[in-house]
mmCIF file of C-alpha atoms in Angstrom:
data_model
loop_
_atom_site.group_PDB
_atom_site.id
_atom_site.type_symbol
_atom_site.label_atom_id
_atom_site.label_comp_id
_atom_site.label_asym_id
_atom_site.label_seq_id
_atom_site.Cartn_x
_atom_site.Cartn_y
_atom_site.Cartn_z
ATOM 1 C CA MET A 117 32.535 13.057 -60.618
ATOM 2 C CA ASN A 118 32.147 11.479 -63.853
ATOM 3 C CA ALA A 119 30.923 13.540 -66.208
ATOM 4 C CA ALA A 120 29.218 10.658 -68.720
ATOM 5 C CA TYR A 121 27.442 9.671 -65.403
ATOM 6 C CA LYS A 122 24.214 10.339 -65.239
ATOM 7 C CA TRP A 123 21.352 11.058 -62.737
ATOM 8 C CA LEU A 124 18.473 10.714 -64.449
ATOM 9 C CA PRO A 125 18.915 8.088 -67.159
ATOM 10 C CA PRO A 126 16.433 6.570 -69.458
ATOM 11 C CA ILE A 127 13.774 3.949 -67.831
ATOM 12 C CA GLU A 128 11.722 2.767 -71.080
ATOM 13 C CA HIS A 129 13.804 -0.429 -71.805
ATOM 14 C CA LEU A 130 12.757 -1.258 -67.873
ATOM 15 C CA VAL A 131 9.930 -3.521 -66.953
ATOM 16 C CA GLU A 132 6.591 -2.583 -65.943
ATOM 17 C CA GLU A 133 5.074 -3.157 -63.215
ATOM 18 C CA ALA A 134 1.079 -1.971 -62.532
ATOM 19 C CA ALA A 135 -1.140 -2.930 -59.761
ATOM 20 C CA ALA A 136 -4.447 -5.189 -60.812
ATOM 21 C CA ALA A 137 -7.164 -5.150 -58.931
ATOM 22 C CA ILE A 138 -9.381 -8.280 -59.640
ATOM 23 C CA SER A 139 -13.237 -8.403 -59.143
ATOM 24 C CA ILE A 140 -15.502 -11.555 -59.461
ATOM 25 C CA ASN A 141 -18.591 -11.027 -60.166
ATOM 26 C CA GLY A 142 -18.820 -7.729 -58.578
ATOM 27 C CA ILE A 143 -16.767 -8.564 -55.560
ATOM 28 C CA ASN A 144 -13.320 -7.080 -55.110
ATOM 29 C CA TYR A 145 -11.317 -10.125 -54.695
ATOM 30 C CA ALA A 146 -7.599 -9.561 -55.338
ATOM 31 C CA VAL A 147 -5.122 -6.995 -56.082
ATOM 32 C CA MET A 148 -1.708 -8.385 -57.398
ATOM 33 C CA MET A 149 1.408 -6.183 -59.096
ATOM 34 C CA VAL A 150 1.919 -7.948 -62.629
ATOM 35 C CA THR A 151 3.303 -6.874 -65.664
ATOM 36 C CA PRO A 152 0.276 -5.347 -68.268
ATOM 37 C CA ASP A 153 0.062 -7.207 -70.801
ATOM 38 C CA ASN A 154 -1.621 -10.899 -71.572
ATOM 39 C CA ILE A 155 -3.984 -10.036 -68.641
ATOM 40 C CA GLU A 156 -6.645 -12.230 -70.133
ATOM 41 C CA ASP A 157 -4.289 -15.736 -69.598
ATOM 42 C CA PHE A 158 -3.660 -14.170 -66.296
ATOM 43 C CA ALA A 159 -7.192 -13.515 -65.069
ATOM 44 C CA ILE A 160 -8.078 -17.033 -66.639
ATOM 45 C CA GLY A 161 -4.394 -18.626 -64.948
ATOM 46 C CA PHE A 162 -5.001 -16.861 -61.517
ATOM 47 C CA LEU A 163 -8.568 -18.054 -61.216
ATOM 48 C CA PHE A 164 -7.607 -21.758 -61.918
ATOM 49 C CA SER A 165 -5.085 -21.434 -59.847
ATOM 50 C CA GLU A 166 -7.458 -20.511 -57.343
ATOM 51 C CA ALA A 167 -10.288 -23.302 -57.832
ATOM 52 C CA ILE A 168 -12.923 -21.085 -58.382
ATOM 53 C CA ILE A 169 -12.898 -22.191 -61.772
ATOM 54 C CA GLN A 170 -12.165 -25.681 -63.787
ATOM 55 C CA HIS A 171 -12.666 -24.565 -67.693
ATOM 56 C CA ASP A 172 -11.783 -21.392 -69.712
ATOM 57 C CA HIS A 173 -15.889 -21.301 -70.826
ATOM 58 C CA ASP A 174 -16.668 -20.694 -66.703
ATOM 59 C CA VAL A 175 -15.989 -17.053 -67.678
ATOM 60 C CA HIS A 176 -18.406 -15.918 -69.575
ATOM 61 C CA ASP A 177 -16.612 -12.085 -69.386
ATOM 62 C CA ILE A 178 -13.185 -10.356 -68.363
ATOM 63 C CA GLN A 179 -13.296 -6.748 -68.559
ATOM 64 C CA ILE A 180 -9.840 -4.753 -68.420
ATOM 65 C CA THR A 181 -10.730 -0.875 -67.242
ATOM 66 C CA PRO A 182 -7.292 1.603 -66.849
ATOM 67 C CA SER A 183 -7.551 3.403 -63.715
ATOM 68 C CA ASP A 184 -5.053 5.756 -62.114
ATOM 69 C CA ASN A 185 -2.185 3.429 -60.335
ATOM 70 C CA GLY A 186 -2.750 0.406 -63.219
ATOM 71 C CA PHE A 187 -5.982 -1.627 -63.699
ATOM 72 C CA ILE A 188 -9.457 -3.316 -62.575
ATOM 73 C CA ILE A 189 -10.049 -6.670 -64.070
ATOM 74 C CA GLU A 190 -13.850 -7.233 -63.776
ATOM 75 C CA VAL A 191 -14.496 -11.185 -64.165
ATOM 76 C CA THR A 192 -17.703 -12.815 -64.931
ATOM 77 C CA ILE A 193 -17.570 -15.853 -63.896
ATOM 78 C CA SER A 194 -20.435 -18.999 -64.215
ATOM 79 C CA ASN A 195 -23.336 -19.321 -61.230
ATOM 80 C CA ARG A 196 -21.975 -22.738 -60.779
ATOM 81 C CA CYS A 197 -18.728 -21.528 -59.987
ATOM 82 C CA LEU A 198 -19.727 -18.598 -57.759
ATOM 83 C CA TYR A 199 -20.299 -21.461 -54.475
ATOM 84 C CA ALA A 200 -16.516 -21.981 -54.700
ATOM 85 C CA LEU A 201 -15.529 -18.285 -54.665
ATOM 86 C CA ASN A 202 -18.227 -17.781 -51.968
ATOM 87 C CA SER A 203 -16.399 -20.550 -49.641
ATOM 88 C CA LYS A 204 -13.117 -18.481 -49.618
ATOM 89 C CA LYS A 205 -12.934 -16.082 -47.438
ATOM 90 C CA ARG A 206 -9.172 -14.755 -48.677
ATOM 91 C CA ARG A 207 -8.549 -10.814 -50.382
ATOM 92 C CA LEU A 208 -5.626 -10.797 -51.177
ATOM 93 C CA VAL A 209 -3.192 -8.195 -51.926
ATOM 94 C CA GLY A 210 -0.266 -9.667 -53.293
ATOM 95 C CA ALA A 211 3.690 -8.636 -53.500
ATOM 96 C CA THR A 212 5.743 -8.946 -56.844
ATOM 97 C CA GLY A 213 7.003 -12.374 -55.414
ATOM 98 C CA CYS A 214 4.570 -13.600 -53.825
ATOM 99 C CA GLY A 215 2.088 -16.796 -53.947
ATOM 100 C CA ILE A 216 0.194 -17.477 -50.826
ATOM 101 C CA CYS A 217 0.022 -14.274 -48.710
ATOM 102 C CA GLY A 218 -3.446 -13.279 -47.639
ATOM 103 C CA VAL A 219 -3.932 -16.429 -46.969
ATOM 104 C CA GLU A 220 -6.175 -16.728 -43.581
ATOM 105 C CA ALA A 221 -5.618 -20.649 -42.860
ATOM 106 C CA ILE A 222 -2.721 -23.668 -43.635
ATOM 107 C CA GLU A 223 -5.123 -25.773 -44.972
ATOM 108 C CA HIS A 224 -5.568 -22.726 -47.647
ATOM 109 C CA ALA A 225 -2.247 -22.814 -48.212
ATOM 110 C CA LEU A 226 -1.897 -26.213 -48.519
ATOM 111 C CA PRO A 227 -4.904 -27.695 -49.704
ATOM 112 C CA GLN A 228 -5.085 -31.172 -50.840
ATOM 113 C CA LEU A 229 -4.827 -32.507 -55.148
ATOM 114 C CA SER A 230 -6.145 -35.034 -56.658
ATOM 115 C CA ILE A 231 -3.094 -36.969 -57.052
ATOM 116 C CA LEU A 232 -1.453 -37.302 -60.675
ATOM 117 C CA PRO A 233 -0.832 -41.277 -62.426
ATOM 118 C CA ILE A 234 3.172 -41.943 -62.180
ATOM 119 C CA THR A 235 4.273 -41.380 -65.426
ATOM 120 C CA ARG A 236 8.126 -41.408 -66.952
ATOM 121 C CA PRO A 237 10.422 -37.809 -66.470
ATOM 122 C CA ILE A 238 10.885 -36.097 -69.539
ATOM 123 C CA ASP A 239 13.861 -37.134 -71.285
ATOM 124 C CA ILE A 240 16.197 -33.738 -71.699
ATOM 125 C CA THR A 241 18.794 -34.852 -74.316
ATOM 126 C CA ASP A 242 20.415 -31.810 -75.038
ATOM 127 C CA VAL A 243 20.275 -29.392 -71.688
ATOM 128 C CA GLU A 244 22.452 -26.884 -73.975
ATOM 129 C CA SER A 245 19.925 -26.847 -76.830
ATOM 130 C CA LEU A 246 17.769 -26.121 -74.100
ATOM 131 C CA LYS A 247 18.555 -23.292 -72.678
ATOM 132 C CA GLN A 248 19.424 -21.639 -75.415
ATOM 133 C CA ARG A 249 15.588 -21.945 -76.885
ATOM 134 C CA ILE A 250 14.270 -20.904 -74.000
ATOM 135 C CA THR A 251 16.218 -17.724 -73.924
ATOM 136 C CA ASP A 252 14.879 -16.957 -77.579
ATOM 137 C CA SER A 253 11.487 -17.427 -76.000
ATOM 138 C CA GLN A 254 11.738 -14.915 -73.693
ATOM 139 C CA ILE A 255 11.564 -11.955 -75.931
ATOM 140 C CA LYS A 256 11.070 -9.104 -72.525
ATOM 141 C CA ALA A 257 13.668 -10.600 -70.999
ATOM 142 C CA GLN A 258 16.219 -9.645 -73.634
ATOM 143 C CA GLN A 259 14.854 -6.285 -73.790
ATOM 144 C CA SER A 260 14.392 -5.616 -69.863
ATOM 145 C CA GLY A 261 16.192 -7.991 -67.964
ATOM 146 C CA ALA A 262 14.761 -8.960 -63.720
ATOM 147 C CA ILE A 263 11.382 -10.919 -65.406
ATOM 148 C CA HIS A 264 10.284 -14.327 -65.013
ATOM 149 C CA ALA A 265 9.693 -16.549 -67.873
ATOM 150 C CA ALA A 266 7.071 -19.472 -67.591
ATOM 151 C CA LEU A 267 7.118 -22.312 -70.504
ATOM 152 C CA GLY A 268 5.075 -24.704 -72.064
ATOM 153 C CA LEU A 269 6.441 -27.922 -73.888
ATOM 154 C CA THR A 270 5.776 -31.168 -75.606
ATOM 155 C CA ALA A 271 6.428 -34.354 -74.700
ATOM 156 C CA GLN A 272 8.805 -34.277 -77.252
ATOM 157 C CA GLY A 273 10.388 -31.347 -75.380
ATOM 158 C CA ASP A 274 10.231 -28.828 -78.253
ATOM 159 C CA ILE A 275 8.437 -24.920 -76.751
ATOM 160 C CA VAL A 276 5.240 -23.977 -77.796
ATOM 161 C CA ALA A 277 4.461 -21.170 -75.217
ATOM 162 C CA CYS A 278 6.286 -18.600 -73.242
ATOM 163 C CA ARG A 279 4.651 -15.966 -70.876
ATOM 164 C CA GLU A 280 6.578 -13.751 -68.707
ATOM 165 C CA ASP A 281 6.539 -10.952 -65.670
ATOM 166 C CA ILE A 282 8.050 -9.946 -63.115
ATOM 167 C CA GLY A 283 6.779 -12.188 -60.670
ATOM 168 C CA ARG A 284 7.194 -15.457 -61.247
ATOM 169 C CA HIS A 285 3.870 -17.093 -59.588
ATOM 170 C CA ASN A 286 2.176 -14.466 -62.416
ATOM 171 C CA ALA A 287 4.142 -16.128 -65.602
ATOM 172 C CA PHE A 288 2.972 -19.733 -64.648
ATOM 173 C CA ASP A 289 -0.835 -18.146 -64.151
ATOM 174 C CA LYS A 290 0.024 -16.552 -67.803
ATOM 175 C CA LEU A 291 1.101 -19.824 -69.288
ATOM 176 C CA ILE A 292 -1.865 -21.904 -67.763
ATOM 177 C CA GLY A 293 -4.319 -19.248 -68.451
ATOM 178 C CA MET A 294 -2.938 -19.239 -72.324
ATOM 179 C CA LEU A 295 -3.104 -22.981 -72.083
ATOM 180 C CA LEU A 296 -6.576 -23.601 -70.896
ATOM 181 C CA ARG A 297 -7.259 -20.964 -73.268
ATOM 182 C CA GLN A 298 -6.156 -22.758 -76.279
ATOM 183 C CA THR A 299 -7.618 -26.108 -74.619
ATOM 184 C CA THR A 300 -11.035 -27.327 -75.908
ATOM 185 C CA THR A 301 -13.863 -29.447 -74.375
ATOM 186 C CA THR A 302 -13.152 -32.490 -76.879
ATOM 187 C CA GLN A 303 -8.972 -31.716 -76.888
ATOM 188 C CA GLU A 304 -6.429 -31.898 -74.415
ATOM 189 C CA THR A 305 -3.763 -29.139 -74.217
ATOM 190 C CA SER A 306 -0.478 -30.738 -76.074
ATOM 191 C CA CYS A 307 1.690 -29.112 -73.188
ATOM 192 C CA ASN A 308 2.255 -31.792 -70.615
ATOM 193 C CA THR A 309 5.460 -30.021 -69.571
ATOM 194 C CA LEU A 310 5.744 -26.849 -67.725
ATOM 195 C CA LEU A 311 8.920 -24.604 -67.272
ATOM 196 C CA ILE A 312 9.619 -21.679 -64.785
ATOM 197 C CA THR A 313 13.106 -20.085 -64.558
ATOM 198 C CA SER A 314 12.794 -19.022 -61.734
ATOM 199 C CA ARG A 315 13.191 -21.174 -58.050
ATOM 200 C CA CYS A 316 10.490 -23.619 -57.809
ATOM 201 C CA SER A 317 8.673 -23.403 -54.035
ATOM 202 C CA SER A 318 5.584 -24.963 -53.352
ATOM 203 C CA GLU A 319 2.622 -22.499 -54.876
ATOM 204 C CA LEU A 320 4.407 -23.612 -57.802
ATOM 205 C CA ILE A 321 3.394 -26.929 -57.359
ATOM 206 C CA HIS A 322 0.057 -26.681 -56.478
ATOM 207 C CA LYS A 323 -0.374 -24.585 -59.703
ATOM 208 C CA ALA A 324 1.285 -27.867 -61.778
ATOM 209 C CA VAL A 325 -1.131 -30.406 -59.892
ATOM 210 C CA LEU A 326 -4.133 -28.389 -60.403
ATOM 211 C CA PHE A 327 -3.082 -28.203 -64.394
ATOM 212 C CA GLY A 328 -2.551 -31.456 -64.635
ATOM 213 C CA ALA A 329 1.109 -31.582 -65.862
ATOM 214 C CA ASN A 330 3.353 -34.667 -65.691
ATOM 215 C CA ASN A 331 6.684 -32.909 -65.214
ATOM 216 C CA LEU A 332 7.609 -29.124 -63.709
ATOM 217 C CA ILE A 333 11.317 -27.842 -65.084
ATOM 218 C CA SER A 334 12.973 -25.447 -63.058
ATOM 219 C CA LEU A 335 16.581 -23.779 -63.330
ATOM 220 C CA ALA A 336 16.862 -22.974 -59.851
ATOM 221 C CA SER A 337 16.783 -25.436 -57.034
ATOM 222 C CA PRO A 338 13.708 -26.782 -55.313
ATOM 223 C CA SER A 339 12.957 -26.495 -52.303
ATOM 224 C CA GLN A 340 12.649 -29.507 -50.250
ATOM 225 C CA LEU A 341 9.011 -28.663 -49.406
ATOM 226 C CA ALA A 342 8.924 -28.299 -52.908
ATOM 227 C CA VAL A 343 10.331 -31.726 -53.629
ATOM 228 C CA LYS A 344 7.784 -33.781 -50.466
ATOM 229 C CA LEU A 345 4.263 -32.083 -52.341
ATOM 230 C CA ALA A 346 5.676 -32.739 -56.036
ATOM 231 C CA LEU A 347 6.090 -36.385 -55.010
ATOM 232 C CA GLN A 348 3.030 -36.460 -53.045
ATOM 233 C CA TYR A 349 1.310 -35.997 -56.033
ATOM 234 C CA ASN A 350 3.599 -38.272 -58.298
ATOM 235 C CA LEU A 351 4.545 -34.699 -60.225
ATOM 236 C CA ASN A 352 8.418 -35.007 -61.884
ATOM 237 C CA ILE A 353 10.698 -32.798 -61.180
ATOM 238 C CA ILE A 354 13.370 -31.709 -63.000
ATOM 239 C CA HIS A 355 16.146 -29.446 -61.802
ATOM 240 C CA ILE A 356 18.622 -27.903 -64.485
ATOM 241 C CA PRO A 357 21.701 -26.407 -62.944
ATOM 242 C CA LYS A 358 23.615 -23.326 -64.578
ATOM 243 C CA TYR A 359 26.743 -26.005 -65.318
ATOM 244 C CA SER A 360 26.215 -29.515 -64.447
ATOM 245 C CA ALA A 361 23.439 -32.005 -65.470
ATOM 246 C CA PRO A 362 19.594 -32.202 -64.563
ATOM 247 C CA ILE A 363 19.008 -33.925 -61.041
ATOM 248 C CA TYR A 364 15.250 -35.256 -61.790
ATOM 249 C CA TYR A 365 13.101 -36.202 -58.925
ATOM 250 C CA SER A 366 10.454 -38.384 -59.466
ATOM 251 C CA ASN A 367 8.569 -41.494 -58.546
ATOM 252 C CA TYR A 368 8.950 -43.363 -61.231
ATOM 253 C CA ASP A 369 10.186 -47.242 -60.994
ATOM 254 C CA ALA A 370 11.199 -45.006 -57.377
ATOM 255 C CA HIS A 371 9.779 -47.317 -54.102
ATOM 256 C CA PHE A 372 10.026 -45.259 -51.155
ATOM 257 C CA ASP A 373 7.172 -43.699 -48.685
ATOM 258 C CA VAL A 374 7.629 -39.707 -49.032
ATOM 259 C CA ASN A 375 5.877 -39.493 -45.737
ATOM 260 C CA ARG A 376 9.410 -40.559 -44.034
ATOM 261 C CA LEU A 377 11.371 -39.628 -46.908
ATOM 262 C CA SER A 378 14.545 -37.272 -45.427
ATOM 263 C CA LEU A 379 15.740 -34.860 -47.903
ATOM 264 C CA SER A 380 18.539 -32.064 -47.751
ATOM 265 C CA PRO A 381 18.509 -28.995 -49.407
ATOM 266 C CA ILE A 382 20.802 -30.381 -52.269
ATOM 267 C CA GLY A 383 19.758 -34.124 -52.172
ATOM 268 C CA GLU A 384 18.957 -36.009 -55.297
ATOM 269 C CA ILE A 385 16.475 -38.809 -55.859
ATOM 270 C CA ASN A 386 17.047 -39.749 -59.505
ATOM 271 C CA VAL A 387 15.629 -41.932 -61.569
#
């Protein structure tokens, strides 16, 4: 055996993962596996994505308490939000990569959302520059790798927010929570484009539409269902492949019935 081989190499550089138990007004609601940072952003974004809250100010208090195997997030929400909470029968135990585990019915997994206005997709003029700025924004990925990132971009393509997590849905929730906390009742967020470094699935479409984004950029291919849902709600999807030009999926200046659309796994719907 090679003498340089280490049976117990250091692990400090590896990404962290911990169990986060979410309690809402004393009701146990979910247990998620997360990277233990930006926890208040995660809590706000998670509850928003669950349609329990609509604004940051719907949350009155967040208490975070360490436990033996992770930590407990105790959230207090407004009384008017309790109805939305009580109408849900979900008790979620989520794996790291899971977005809809624990949902009891298909209609809960694919709820009807408000249709967004049709907008022109963001113009990505310098793909390589954007990729480099994405890499520069991922501080944890530079240290440990094996972690997803979600980023917020302005209409001009400037990156103004980044959140990272071992779970891609968690990273997305952290980003949404961060942006909601920065948005006041009189000022809308400057981020109309969201970006995910991982694959784009239907659950991420749900989160982006709820947030009201115009564009969702993905560094990995979207699923067929993700594209169909995005077009149904007028969310522009931009896939940036590793070695080729961006692929746009958009209703902008297009005339077709999405319900009759037949997609192949590598089909393109170009603006």
